[in-house]
Amino acid sequence: MNIAAEHPAQSASVRTAKLLIDGEFVESKTKEWRDIVNPATQEVVGRVPFATADEVNAAVAAAHTAFQTWRTTPLGARMRIMLKFQDLVRQNQKRIAQTLTAEQGKTLADAEGDIFRGLEVVEHACSISTLQQGEFSENVAGGVDTYTLRQPIGVCAGITPFNFPAMIPLWMFPMAIVCGNTFVLKPSEQDPLSTMELVELALEAGVPQGVLNVVHGGKDVVDAICTHPDIKAISFVGSTAVGTHVYNLASQHGKRVQSMMGAKNHAVVLPDANKEQTLNALAGAGFGAAGQRCMATSVAVFVGASKDWVPELVERAKSLKVNGGTEPNTDVGPVVSKAAKERILGLVEKGVEEGATLALDGRGIAVKGYEQGNFIGPTIFTDVDTDMSIYKTEIFGPVLCVLEAETLDDAIALVNRNPMGNGVGLFTQSGAAARKFQSEIDIGQVGINIPIPVPVPAFSFTGSRGSKLGDLGPYGKQVVQFYTQTKTVTARWFDDATVNDGVNTTIALR
Ligand code: NAD
């Protein structure tokens, strides 16, 4: 890990990620810092502190205090801040995309897409006045009405991964805040600068002092969040190992937790699918963002005669342009860090050792002008079986494993045997096959002729088995449930002061 002791000597263009505590952007007093490195050039673009325990406590305390007034701030006032926020994000999208590409590596177009998919959630947060409604039943017993209040729960926290530094923080704090909670965000330490630009806009939009706070760091900060008595709920997005740890630790400390975690996403191709559209979709979803999307297609399962298309898939993957994310027409940028590149190359090596055929080898790719970049070209393995490390591990790089199945039933059984359940795609022109698939597959997000079926914000992101812990997903109606607690009121108002029913010692309402 690229940890710099004390304050590294930096040029003026190197930005320092600030903490946000009680409405103030402050420089951390920590002695532990990490460089933020441009994955295409190795240039240090910033540095991020690992916040001290006192700083984490100060952020939570600010959120705790702010909750007392924010929870009673009218819905309309909260919503209007989100209206302003979505406008500011839209206006600043291109600027933030530049920062995002510089620290994360993805192409500028994809960085704008990262921001846009988050912006959609902010737009949805503007509908909170109808989303946060309770229920009402009149006259459930004589003169008795029952209704529910959807009240905010208090201080909520969010812990986010490196691969979507805009979208995933925007899944979290806008919905939490607009529901009347206050928030402590812990962005990825690998690329926090674009997240901070969004946070700055949230304050400019009118998010009051203490309502949104940010702390940076790694395991120590995350563990402090998971155990802090004043934090009521935690949203986590990241790997299965860390998400499981966060879920267990925070649950033991009495918190509501949702953990959206790792993946091994299959695309099942039936022989009746439209060949051109399917191969385009596989190449885009397998290698876009250098395979570093939780919904990237990492396994293609060709059913029956569709296996004859594999050579054309290899040709299509070869045609993708690998280059720095700021270069026009780039399809595949670098992976996020040297460590990530080494890890991915190690897995590719293992695939070869374990007997898979390297139908397209993206190792050793040279990118002119970016000789130091963490590039790996599109890589395709055929002859993969389900015992191989490349099949069992989330590679999180531009590496696609190709398997074959005889029938749709075999393909469904294969996908359902994989421990992960994040996303899956089916490519077919048969409505009957699609209907059977969507019913029998045990995966959270199902795409029919859609390679990356991330739900739009009126729905919720889900996940099954090893990809998700906790019942409720981010955004959509589910997250309103997650970020609120339901209070049920049962009320009787006597309009006649002379009514006297006598003492009732049973539980029944009359
Ligand atoms: P990660 O699990 O390494 O990091 C996620 C967060 O946890 C970061 O904020 C990090 O600082 C923190 N963290 C890291 N190690 C920790 C530890 N030992 N203890 C406590 N906290 C720790 O994930 P990543 O590499 O940043 O992101 C990639 C992973 O995220 C992939 O597995 C990907 O599939 C997954 N992901 C899932 C979704 C989803 O919605 N299911 C979306 C995006 C990414």
Coordinates of C-alpha atoms and ligand atoms in Angstrom, one line a residue:
M1 CA 0.0 0.0 0.0
N2 CA 1.2 3.5 -0.8
I3 CA 1.2 5.0 2.6
A4 CA 3.2 8.1 3.1
A5 CA 4.4 8.8 6.6
E6 CA 3.7 12.3 8.0
H7 CA 3.0 14.9 5.4
P8 CA 4.7 14.0 2.1
A9 CA 6.4 16.9 0.3
Q10 CA 3.9 17.8 -2.4
S11 CA 3.6 20.4 -5.2
A12 CA 0.8 22.9 -5.1
S13 CA -1.2 21.0 -7.6
V14 CA -1.5 18.0 -5.2
R15 CA -4.8 18.3 -3.4
T16 CA -5.4 17.3 0.2
A17 CA -8.6 15.5 0.9
K18 CA -10.2 17.4 3.8
L19 CA -12.4 16.0 6.5
L20 CA -15.9 17.6 6.8
I21 CA -16.8 18.0 10.4
D22 CA -19.7 20.2 11.6
G23 CA -19.9 22.2 8.3
E24 CA -16.2 22.9 8.1
F25 CA -13.6 21.4 5.7
V26 CA -10.7 20.8 8.0
E27 CA -7.2 19.3 7.5
S28 CA -6.7 16.1 9.5
K29 CA -4.2 16.2 12.4
T30 CA -3.3 12.5 11.7
K31 CA 0.3 11.4 11.0
E32 CA -0.9 8.7 8.6
W33 CA -1.4 9.8 5.0
R34 CA -1.8 8.0 1.6
D35 CA -1.0 9.3 -1.8
I36 CA -3.8 9.4 -4.4
V37 CA -2.2 8.2 -7.6
N38 CA -3.2 8.7 -11.2
P39 CA -3.5 5.1 -12.5
A40 CA -2.6 6.1 -16.1
T41 CA 0.6 8.0 -15.2
Q42 CA 1.6 7.3 -11.5
E43 CA 1.5 11.0 -10.9
V44 CA 0.5 11.8 -7.3
V45 CA -2.7 13.9 -7.6
G46 CA -3.6 14.1 -4.0
R47 CA -3.2 12.8 -0.5
V48 CA -5.7 11.5 1.9
P49 CA -5.5 11.3 5.7
F50 CA -6.4 8.3 7.8
A51 CA -8.5 10.2 10.4
T52 CA -7.8 9.9 14.1
A53 CA -10.3 8.4 16.6
D54 CA -11.0 11.9 17.9
E55 CA -11.8 13.2 14.4
V56 CA -14.2 10.3 13.8
N57 CA -15.8 11.0 17.2
A58 CA -16.1 14.7 16.4
A59 CA -17.8 13.9 13.0
V60 CA -20.3 11.6 14.7
A61 CA -20.9 14.1 17.5
A62 CA -21.6 16.9 15.0
A63 CA -24.1 14.6 13.1
H64 CA -25.7 13.6 16.4
T65 CA -26.3 17.3 17.4
A66 CA -27.5 18.3 14.0
F67 CA -30.0 15.5 14.0
Q68 CA -32.0 17.2 16.7
T69 CA -33.0 20.0 14.4
W70 CA -32.7 18.4 11.0
R71 CA -35.2 15.6 11.9
T72 CA -37.9 18.3 12.4
T73 CA -37.0 20.3 9.3
P74 CA -40.0 20.1 7.0
L75 CA -40.0 17.6 4.1
G76 CA -40.3 20.4 1.5
A77 CA -37.3 22.2 2.9
R78 CA -35.2 19.0 2.7
M79 CA -36.4 18.3 -0.8
R80 CA -35.6 21.7 -2.1
I81 CA -32.0 21.3 -1.1
M82 CA -31.9 18.1 -3.2
L83 CA -33.5 20.0 -6.1
K84 CA -30.7 22.5 -5.9
F85 CA -28.1 19.8 -5.4
Q86 CA -29.1 17.9 -8.5
D87 CA -28.8 21.2 -10.5
L88 CA -25.3 21.8 -9.2
V89 CA -24.2 18.3 -9.9
R90 CA -25.5 18.6 -13.4
Q91 CA -23.7 21.9 -14.0
N92 CA -20.4 20.5 -12.6
Q93 CA -20.5 17.0 -14.1
K94 CA -17.7 17.6 -16.6
R95 CA -15.3 19.1 -14.0
I96 CA -15.9 16.3 -11.5
A97 CA -15.4 13.7 -14.3
Q98 CA -11.9 15.1 -14.9
T99 CA -11.1 14.6 -11.2
L100 CA -12.6 11.2 -11.3
T101 CA -10.6 10.0 -14.3
A102 CA -7.4 11.4 -12.8
E103 CA -7.7 9.5 -9.6
Q104 CA -9.6 6.4 -10.7
G105 CA -8.5 5.8 -14.3
K106 CA -11.9 5.1 -16.1
T107 CA -12.6 7.0 -19.3
L108 CA -14.0 10.5 -19.2
A109 CA -17.2 9.3 -20.8
D110 CA -17.6 6.5 -18.2
A111 CA -16.7 9.0 -15.4
E112 CA -19.6 11.2 -16.6
G113 CA -21.8 8.0 -16.6
D114 CA -20.6 7.3 -13.0
I115 CA -21.8 10.8 -12.0
F116 CA -25.0 10.6 -14.0
R117 CA -26.1 7.3 -12.5
G118 CA -25.7 8.9 -9.0
L119 CA -27.4 12.1 -10.2
E120 CA -30.5 10.0 -11.0
V121 CA -30.7 9.0 -7.3
V122 CA -30.5 12.7 -6.3
E123 CA -33.3 13.4 -8.7
H124 CA -35.3 10.6 -7.1
A125 CA -34.6 12.1 -3.7
C126 CA -36.5 15.1 -4.9
S127 CA -39.7 12.9 -4.7
I128 CA -39.3 12.3 -1.0
S129 CA -42.6 14.0 -0.1
T130 CA -44.5 11.0 -1.6
L131 CA -41.8 8.4 -0.9
Q132 CA -41.8 9.0 2.9
Q133 CA -45.5 8.8 3.4
G134 CA -46.9 6.6 6.1
E135 CA -50.2 4.6 5.9
F136 CA -53.6 5.3 7.4
S137 CA -56.6 3.1 8.2
E138 CA -59.7 4.7 9.4
N139 CA -62.0 3.1 12.0
V140 CA -60.0 -0.1 12.6
A141 CA -62.2 -0.5 15.7
G142 CA -65.1 1.7 17.1
G143 CA -63.8 5.2 16.6
V144 CA -60.2 4.0 16.4
D145 CA -57.8 5.0 13.6
T146 CA -54.3 3.5 12.9
Y147 CA -51.6 5.2 11.1
T148 CA -47.8 5.0 10.6
L149 CA -45.1 7.6 10.7
R150 CA -41.9 7.0 8.8
Q151 CA -39.4 8.8 11.0
P152 CA -35.7 9.3 10.4
I153 CA -33.5 7.0 12.6
G154 CA -30.6 9.3 13.5
V155 CA -27.0 9.3 12.5
C156 CA -26.4 7.0 9.5
A157 CA -23.0 6.2 7.9
G158 CA -21.8 5.1 4.5
I159 CA -18.6 3.3 3.5
T160 CA -17.9 3.2 -0.2
P161 CA -15.6 1.4 -2.7
F162 CA -13.1 2.8 -5.2
N163 CA -14.9 1.7 -8.4
F164 CA -17.7 4.3 -8.4
P165 CA -16.5 7.3 -6.4
A166 CA -19.5 9.4 -7.6
M167 CA -22.4 7.0 -8.0
I168 CA -22.1 5.0 -4.8
P169 CA -21.8 8.0 -2.4
L170 CA -24.8 9.4 -4.2
W171 CA -26.7 6.2 -3.6
M172 CA -26.2 6.9 0.1
F173 CA -26.1 10.4 1.6
P174 CA -28.8 12.1 -0.5
M175 CA -31.5 9.5 0.4
A176 CA -30.4 9.3 4.0
I177 CA -30.4 13.1 4.5
V178 CA -33.6 13.8 2.6
C179 CA -35.3 11.3 4.9
G180 CA -34.3 13.5 7.9
N181 CA -31.2 11.7 9.0
T182 CA -27.7 13.0 9.4
F183 CA -24.7 11.3 7.8
V184 CA -21.1 10.4 8.2
L185 CA -19.5 9.3 4.9
K186 CA -16.2 7.3 4.6
P187 CA -15.2 7.4 0.9
S188 CA -12.7 5.0 -0.6
E189 CA -9.2 6.0 0.4
Q190 CA -8.1 5.2 -3.2
D191 CA -10.1 8.0 -4.9
P192 CA -11.8 10.4 -2.5
L193 CA -11.3 13.6 -4.4
S194 CA -14.3 13.4 -6.8
T195 CA -16.5 12.3 -3.9
M196 CA -15.3 15.5 -2.0
E197 CA -16.3 17.7 -5.0
L198 CA -19.8 16.3 -4.7
V199 CA -19.9 16.8 -1.0
E200 CA -18.8 20.5 -1.5
L201 CA -21.8 20.9 -3.9
A202 CA -24.1 19.4 -1.3
L203 CA -23.1 22.1 1.2
E204 CA -23.4 24.8 -1.5
A205 CA -26.9 23.4 -2.2
G206 CA -27.8 24.2 1.5
V207 CA -27.2 21.0 3.5
P208 CA -26.8 22.5 7.0
Q209 CA -23.9 22.3 9.3
G210 CA -23.4 18.9 10.8
V211 CA -26.0 17.1 8.6
L212 CA -23.3 15.7 6.3
N213 CA -19.8 14.9 7.6
V214 CA -16.9 13.1 6.0
V215 CA -14.0 11.1 7.5
H216 CA -11.3 9.4 5.5
G217 CA -9.4 6.3 6.3
G218 CA -9.2 2.5 6.2
K219 CA -10.0 -0.4 8.6
D220 CA -9.6 1.6 11.9
V221 CA -12.0 4.3 10.8
V222 CA -14.5 1.7 9.4
D223 CA -14.3 -0.3 12.7
A224 CA -14.9 2.9 14.7
I225 CA -18.0 3.6 12.6
C226 CA -19.2 0.0 13.1
T227 CA -18.9 0.2 16.9
H228 CA -19.9 3.8 17.6
P229 CA -22.9 3.9 19.9
D230 CA -24.4 7.0 18.2
I231 CA -24.5 5.6 14.7
K232 CA -27.8 3.9 14.0
A233 CA -27.5 2.5 10.4
I234 CA -24.6 1.7 8.0
S235 CA -24.7 1.3 4.2
F236 CA -21.7 -0.5 2.9
V237 CA -20.6 -1.2 -0.7
G238 CA -17.4 -3.1 -1.4
S239 CA -15.9 -6.6 -1.4
T240 CA -17.6 -9.6 0.2
A241 CA -14.8 -10.1 2.8
V242 CA -15.0 -6.5 4.1
G243 CA -18.8 -6.2 3.7
T244 CA -19.3 -9.4 5.8
H245 CA -17.0 -8.0 8.5
V246 CA -18.9 -4.7 8.5
Y247 CA -22.2 -6.4 8.6
N248 CA -21.2 -8.7 11.5
L249 CA -19.4 -6.1 13.6
A250 CA -22.1 -3.3 13.1
S251 CA -25.0 -5.8 13.7
Q252 CA -23.3 -6.9 16.9
H253 CA -23.3 -3.2 17.9
G254 CA -27.1 -3.0 17.3
K255 CA -27.0 -1.2 14.0
R256 CA -29.2 -1.6 10.9
V257 CA -26.8 -2.7 8.1
Q258 CA -27.0 -3.2 4.4
S259 CA -23.9 -4.6 2.7
M260 CA -23.7 -4.7 -1.1
M261 CA -20.7 -6.9 -1.9
G262 CA -18.7 -8.7 -4.5
A263 CA -19.8 -10.5 -7.7
K264 CA -19.2 -13.0 -10.4
N265 CA -21.6 -12.0 -13.1
H266 CA -22.5 -14.4 -15.8
A267 CA -24.0 -13.7 -19.2
V268 CA -25.9 -16.6 -20.7
V269 CA -26.1 -16.7 -24.5
L270 CA -28.7 -18.7 -26.3
P271 CA -28.3 -19.7 -29.9
D272 CA -31.4 -17.7 -31.0
A273 CA -29.9 -14.4 -29.7
N274 CA -29.0 -11.6 -32.0
K275 CA -25.4 -12.3 -32.5
E276 CA -24.1 -8.8 -33.2
Q277 CA -26.0 -7.2 -30.3
T278 CA -24.9 -10.0 -28.0
L279 CA -21.2 -9.8 -28.9
N280 CA -21.2 -6.0 -28.6
A281 CA -22.9 -6.3 -25.1
L282 CA -20.4 -8.9 -23.9
A283 CA -17.3 -6.9 -25.0
G284 CA -18.7 -3.7 -23.5
A285 CA -19.8 -5.3 -20.2
G286 CA -16.7 -7.5 -19.9
F287 CA -14.0 -4.9 -20.6
G288 CA -15.6 -1.5 -20.0
A289 CA -14.2 0.3 -16.9
A290 CA -11.4 -2.3 -17.2
G291 CA -13.7 -4.9 -15.7
Q292 CA -13.9 -3.0 -12.4
R293 CA -17.6 -2.8 -12.1
C294 CA -19.5 -4.8 -9.6
M295 CA -21.9 -5.6 -12.5
A296 CA -19.2 -6.3 -15.1
T297 CA -19.7 -9.5 -17.0
S298 CA -16.9 -11.7 -16.0
V299 CA -18.3 -15.1 -17.2
A300 CA -19.9 -15.8 -20.5
V301 CA -21.8 -19.1 -20.8
F302 CA -22.5 -20.0 -24.4
V303 CA -25.4 -22.5 -24.8
G304 CA -25.4 -25.0 -27.6
A305 CA -24.4 -23.8 -31.0
S306 CA -23.8 -20.2 -29.8
K307 CA -20.3 -21.5 -28.8
D308 CA -19.3 -21.0 -32.4
W309 CA -19.4 -17.2 -31.8
V310 CA -16.4 -17.3 -29.4
P311 CA -13.8 -16.5 -32.1
E312 CA -15.8 -13.4 -33.1
L313 CA -16.0 -12.3 -29.5
V314 CA -12.2 -12.5 -29.3
E315 CA -11.9 -10.4 -32.4
R316 CA -14.3 -7.8 -31.0
A317 CA -12.4 -7.6 -27.7
K318 CA -9.2 -7.2 -29.7
S319 CA -10.6 -4.2 -31.4
L320 CA -11.1 -2.2 -28.1
K321 CA -8.8 0.7 -27.7
V322 CA -6.7 0.6 -24.5
N323 CA -5.4 4.0 -23.5
G324 CA -5.4 6.8 -20.9
G325 CA -8.9 7.6 -19.8
T326 CA -8.6 11.2 -21.0
E327 CA -7.7 10.2 -24.5
P328 CA -10.6 10.4 -27.0
N329 CA -12.2 7.1 -28.1
T330 CA -10.6 5.1 -25.3
D331 CA -12.6 1.9 -24.5
V332 CA -10.5 0.5 -21.7
G333 CA -8.5 2.6 -19.2
P334 CA -6.0 1.4 -16.6
V335 CA -6.9 -0.6 -13.5
V336 CA -6.9 1.5 -10.3
S337 CA -3.5 0.7 -8.8
K338 CA -0.2 -1.2 -9.3
A339 CA -1.4 -3.6 -6.6
A340 CA -4.6 -4.3 -8.4
K341 CA -2.7 -4.9 -11.7
E342 CA -0.4 -7.4 -9.9
R343 CA -3.3 -9.2 -8.3
I344 CA -5.1 -9.5 -11.7
L345 CA -2.0 -10.7 -13.5
G346 CA -1.4 -13.3 -10.8
L347 CA -4.9 -14.7 -11.4
V348 CA -4.3 -14.8 -15.1
E349 CA -1.1 -16.7 -14.5
K350 CA -3.0 -19.1 -12.3
G351 CA -5.6 -19.6 -15.0
V352 CA -2.9 -20.7 -17.4
E353 CA -1.4 -23.0 -14.8
E354 CA -4.7 -24.6 -14.0
G355 CA -5.3 -25.4 -17.7
A356 CA -7.6 -22.8 -19.2
T357 CA -6.8 -21.6 -22.7
L358 CA -5.7 -18.0 -23.0
A359 CA -7.7 -17.1 -26.2
L360 CA -6.8 -13.4 -25.8
D361 CA -3.8 -12.4 -23.7
G362 CA -3.9 -8.8 -22.5
R363 CA -0.7 -9.0 -20.5
G364 CA 2.3 -7.0 -21.5
I365 CA 0.3 -4.4 -23.3
A366 CA 2.2 -1.2 -24.1
V367 CA 0.3 2.1 -24.2
K368 CA 2.3 4.9 -25.9
G369 CA 2.6 8.0 -23.7
Y370 CA 1.4 6.1 -20.7
E371 CA 4.3 3.6 -20.2
Q372 CA 3.9 3.7 -16.4
G373 CA 0.1 3.1 -16.5
N374 CA -1.6 0.1 -14.9
F375 CA -2.9 -1.3 -18.2
I376 CA -4.1 -4.7 -18.9
G377 CA -5.7 -5.4 -22.3
P378 CA -8.9 -7.4 -22.7
T379 CA -8.2 -11.0 -21.8
I380 CA -10.3 -14.0 -22.6
F381 CA -10.0 -17.5 -21.2
T382 CA -11.8 -20.5 -22.9
D383 CA -11.9 -24.1 -21.6
V384 CA -12.7 -22.8 -18.2
D385 CA -14.2 -25.1 -15.6
T386 CA -15.9 -24.2 -12.4
D387 CA -13.1 -25.5 -10.1
M388 CA -10.5 -23.0 -11.5
S389 CA -9.4 -20.0 -9.5
I390 CA -10.3 -17.7 -12.4
Y391 CA -13.9 -18.9 -12.1
K392 CA -14.1 -18.9 -8.3
T393 CA -12.5 -15.6 -7.7
E394 CA -13.8 -12.1 -8.4
I395 CA -10.9 -11.0 -10.7
F396 CA -12.1 -7.4 -11.0
G397 CA -10.2 -6.7 -14.1
P398 CA -10.6 -6.9 -17.9
V399 CA -10.7 -10.7 -17.9
L400 CA -13.6 -12.8 -19.2
C401 CA -14.0 -16.5 -18.6
V402 CA -15.9 -18.5 -21.3
L403 CA -17.8 -21.6 -20.4
E404 CA -20.2 -23.7 -22.4
A405 CA -23.5 -25.4 -21.5
E406 CA -25.7 -27.8 -23.4
T407 CA -29.1 -26.4 -22.4
L408 CA -30.7 -23.4 -20.8
D409 CA -31.4 -25.6 -17.7
D410 CA -27.7 -26.5 -17.4
A411 CA -26.8 -22.8 -17.7
I412 CA -29.2 -21.8 -15.0
A413 CA -28.0 -24.6 -12.7
L414 CA -24.4 -23.4 -13.3
V415 CA -25.1 -19.8 -12.5
N416 CA -27.1 -20.8 -9.4
R417 CA -24.2 -22.9 -8.1
N418 CA -21.8 -19.9 -8.1
P419 CA -21.8 -18.4 -4.6
M420 CA -22.3 -14.9 -5.9
G421 CA -25.6 -13.4 -6.8
N422 CA -25.2 -9.8 -8.0
G423 CA -26.0 -9.6 -11.7
V424 CA -26.7 -11.8 -14.6
G425 CA -27.7 -11.4 -18.3
L426 CA -29.6 -13.6 -20.7
F427 CA -29.3 -13.0 -24.4
T428 CA -32.2 -14.5 -26.4
Q429 CA -35.1 -13.7 -28.7
S430 CA -37.4 -16.1 -26.9
G431 CA -39.9 -14.6 -24.5
A432 CA -40.5 -18.1 -23.0
A433 CA -36.8 -18.7 -22.3
A434 CA -36.5 -15.2 -20.8
R435 CA -39.5 -15.8 -18.5
K436 CA -38.2 -19.2 -17.4
F437 CA -34.8 -17.6 -16.7
Q438 CA -36.0 -14.7 -14.7
S439 CA -38.1 -17.0 -12.6
E440 CA -35.5 -19.7 -11.9
I441 CA -32.3 -17.7 -11.6
D442 CA -31.1 -16.8 -8.0
I443 CA -29.5 -13.4 -8.7
G444 CA -30.4 -9.9 -7.6
Q445 CA -30.2 -8.1 -10.9
V446 CA -31.4 -9.9 -14.0
G447 CA -30.8 -8.4 -17.5
I448 CA -32.7 -9.6 -20.5
N449 CA -30.6 -8.6 -23.5
I450 CA -29.2 -6.0 -21.1
P451 CA -25.6 -6.7 -20.0
I452 CA -25.4 -4.4 -17.0
P453 CA -28.9 -4.3 -15.5
V454 CA -28.3 -1.7 -12.7
P455 CA -31.9 -0.6 -11.8
V456 CA -33.0 2.9 -12.2
P457 CA -33.6 4.8 -8.9
A458 CA -37.4 4.2 -8.7
F459 CA -36.4 0.6 -8.1
S460 CA -33.8 -0.7 -5.7
F461 CA -30.4 -2.3 -6.2
T462 CA -30.6 -5.8 -4.8
G463 CA -28.3 -8.9 -4.7
S464 CA -28.6 -12.4 -3.4
R465 CA -26.3 -15.0 -1.6
G466 CA -22.7 -13.9 -1.4
S467 CA -23.3 -10.5 -2.9
K468 CA -25.6 -9.0 -0.3
L469 CA -26.3 -9.0 3.4
G470 CA -29.2 -7.2 4.9
D471 CA -32.8 -7.2 3.7
L472 CA -33.1 -3.8 2.1
G473 CA -31.2 -2.4 -0.9
P474 CA -29.9 1.1 -1.7
Y475 CA -32.1 3.7 -3.3
G476 CA -35.7 3.2 -4.5
K477 CA -38.5 2.5 -2.1
Q478 CA -36.4 0.0 -0.1
V479 CA -33.9 2.6 1.0
V480 CA -36.7 4.8 2.4
Q481 CA -37.6 1.9 4.6
F482 CA -33.9 1.4 5.5
Y483 CA -33.3 5.0 6.5
T484 CA -36.6 5.4 8.4
Q485 CA -38.3 3.6 11.3
T486 CA -41.9 3.0 11.3
K487 CA -44.0 4.1 14.3
T488 CA -47.6 2.9 14.4
V489 CA -50.1 5.1 16.1
T490 CA -53.5 3.8 17.2
A491 CA -55.7 6.6 18.2
R492 CA -59.2 7.1 19.5
W493 CA -60.7 10.6 19.9
F494 CA -64.0 10.7 21.8
D495 CA -66.3 13.2 20.4
D496 CA -68.8 12.6 23.1
A497 CA -67.5 13.3 26.6
T498 CA -70.4 11.2 28.1
V499 CA -69.3 7.9 26.6
N500 CA -68.3 5.5 29.2
D501 CA -67.5 1.9 27.9
G502 CA -66.5 0.7 31.3
V503 CA -63.2 -1.0 32.1
N504 CA -61.9 -3.5 29.4
T505 CA -59.4 -6.0 30.7
T506 CA -59.0 -7.8 27.4
I507 CA -56.5 -7.0 24.6
A508 CA -59.3 -6.5 22.0
L509 CA -60.1 -3.1 20.7
R510 CA -63.8 -2.3 20.6
Ligands
NAD1 P1 -13.1 -2.9 -0.4 O1 -14.0 -3.9 0.3 O2 -11.7 -3.2 -0.4 O3 -13.3 -1.5 0.2 C1 -14.6 -0.9 0.4 C2 -14.5 0.0 1.6 O4 -14.1 -0.7 2.8 C3 -13.5 1.1 1.4 O5 -14.0 2.3 1.9 C4 -12.3 0.7 2.3 O6 -11.6 1.7 2.9 C5 -12.9 -0.2 3.4 N1 -12.0 -1.3 3.8 C6 -11.1 -1.9 3.0 N2 -10.5 -2.9 3.8 C7 -11.1 -2.9 5.0 C8 -10.9 -3.7 6.2 N3 -10.0 -4.7 6.2 N4 -11.7 -3.4 7.2 C9 -12.6 -2.4 7.2 N5 -12.8 -1.6 6.1 C10 -12.1 -1.9 5.0 O7 -13.7 -2.8 -1.9 P2 -13.1 -2.0 -3.2 O8 -11.9 -2.8 -3.6 O9 -12.9 -0.6 -2.9 O10 -14.2 -2.2 -4.2 C11 -14.4 -3.3 -5.1 C12 -15.3 -4.3 -4.5 O11 -16.6 -3.7 -4.3 C13 -15.6 -5.4 -5.5 O12 -15.7 -6.6 -4.7 C14 -17.0 -5.1 -6.1 O13 -17.7 -6.2 -6.6 C15 -17.6 -4.5 -4.9 N6 -18.7 -3.6 -5.3 C16 -20.0 -4.0 -5.1 C17 -21.1 -3.3 -5.4 C18 -22.5 -3.7 -5.2 O14 -23.4 -2.9 -5.3 N7 -22.7 -5.0 -4.9 C19 -20.9 -2.0 -6.1 C20 -19.6 -1.6 -6.3 C21 -18.5 -2.4 -5.9

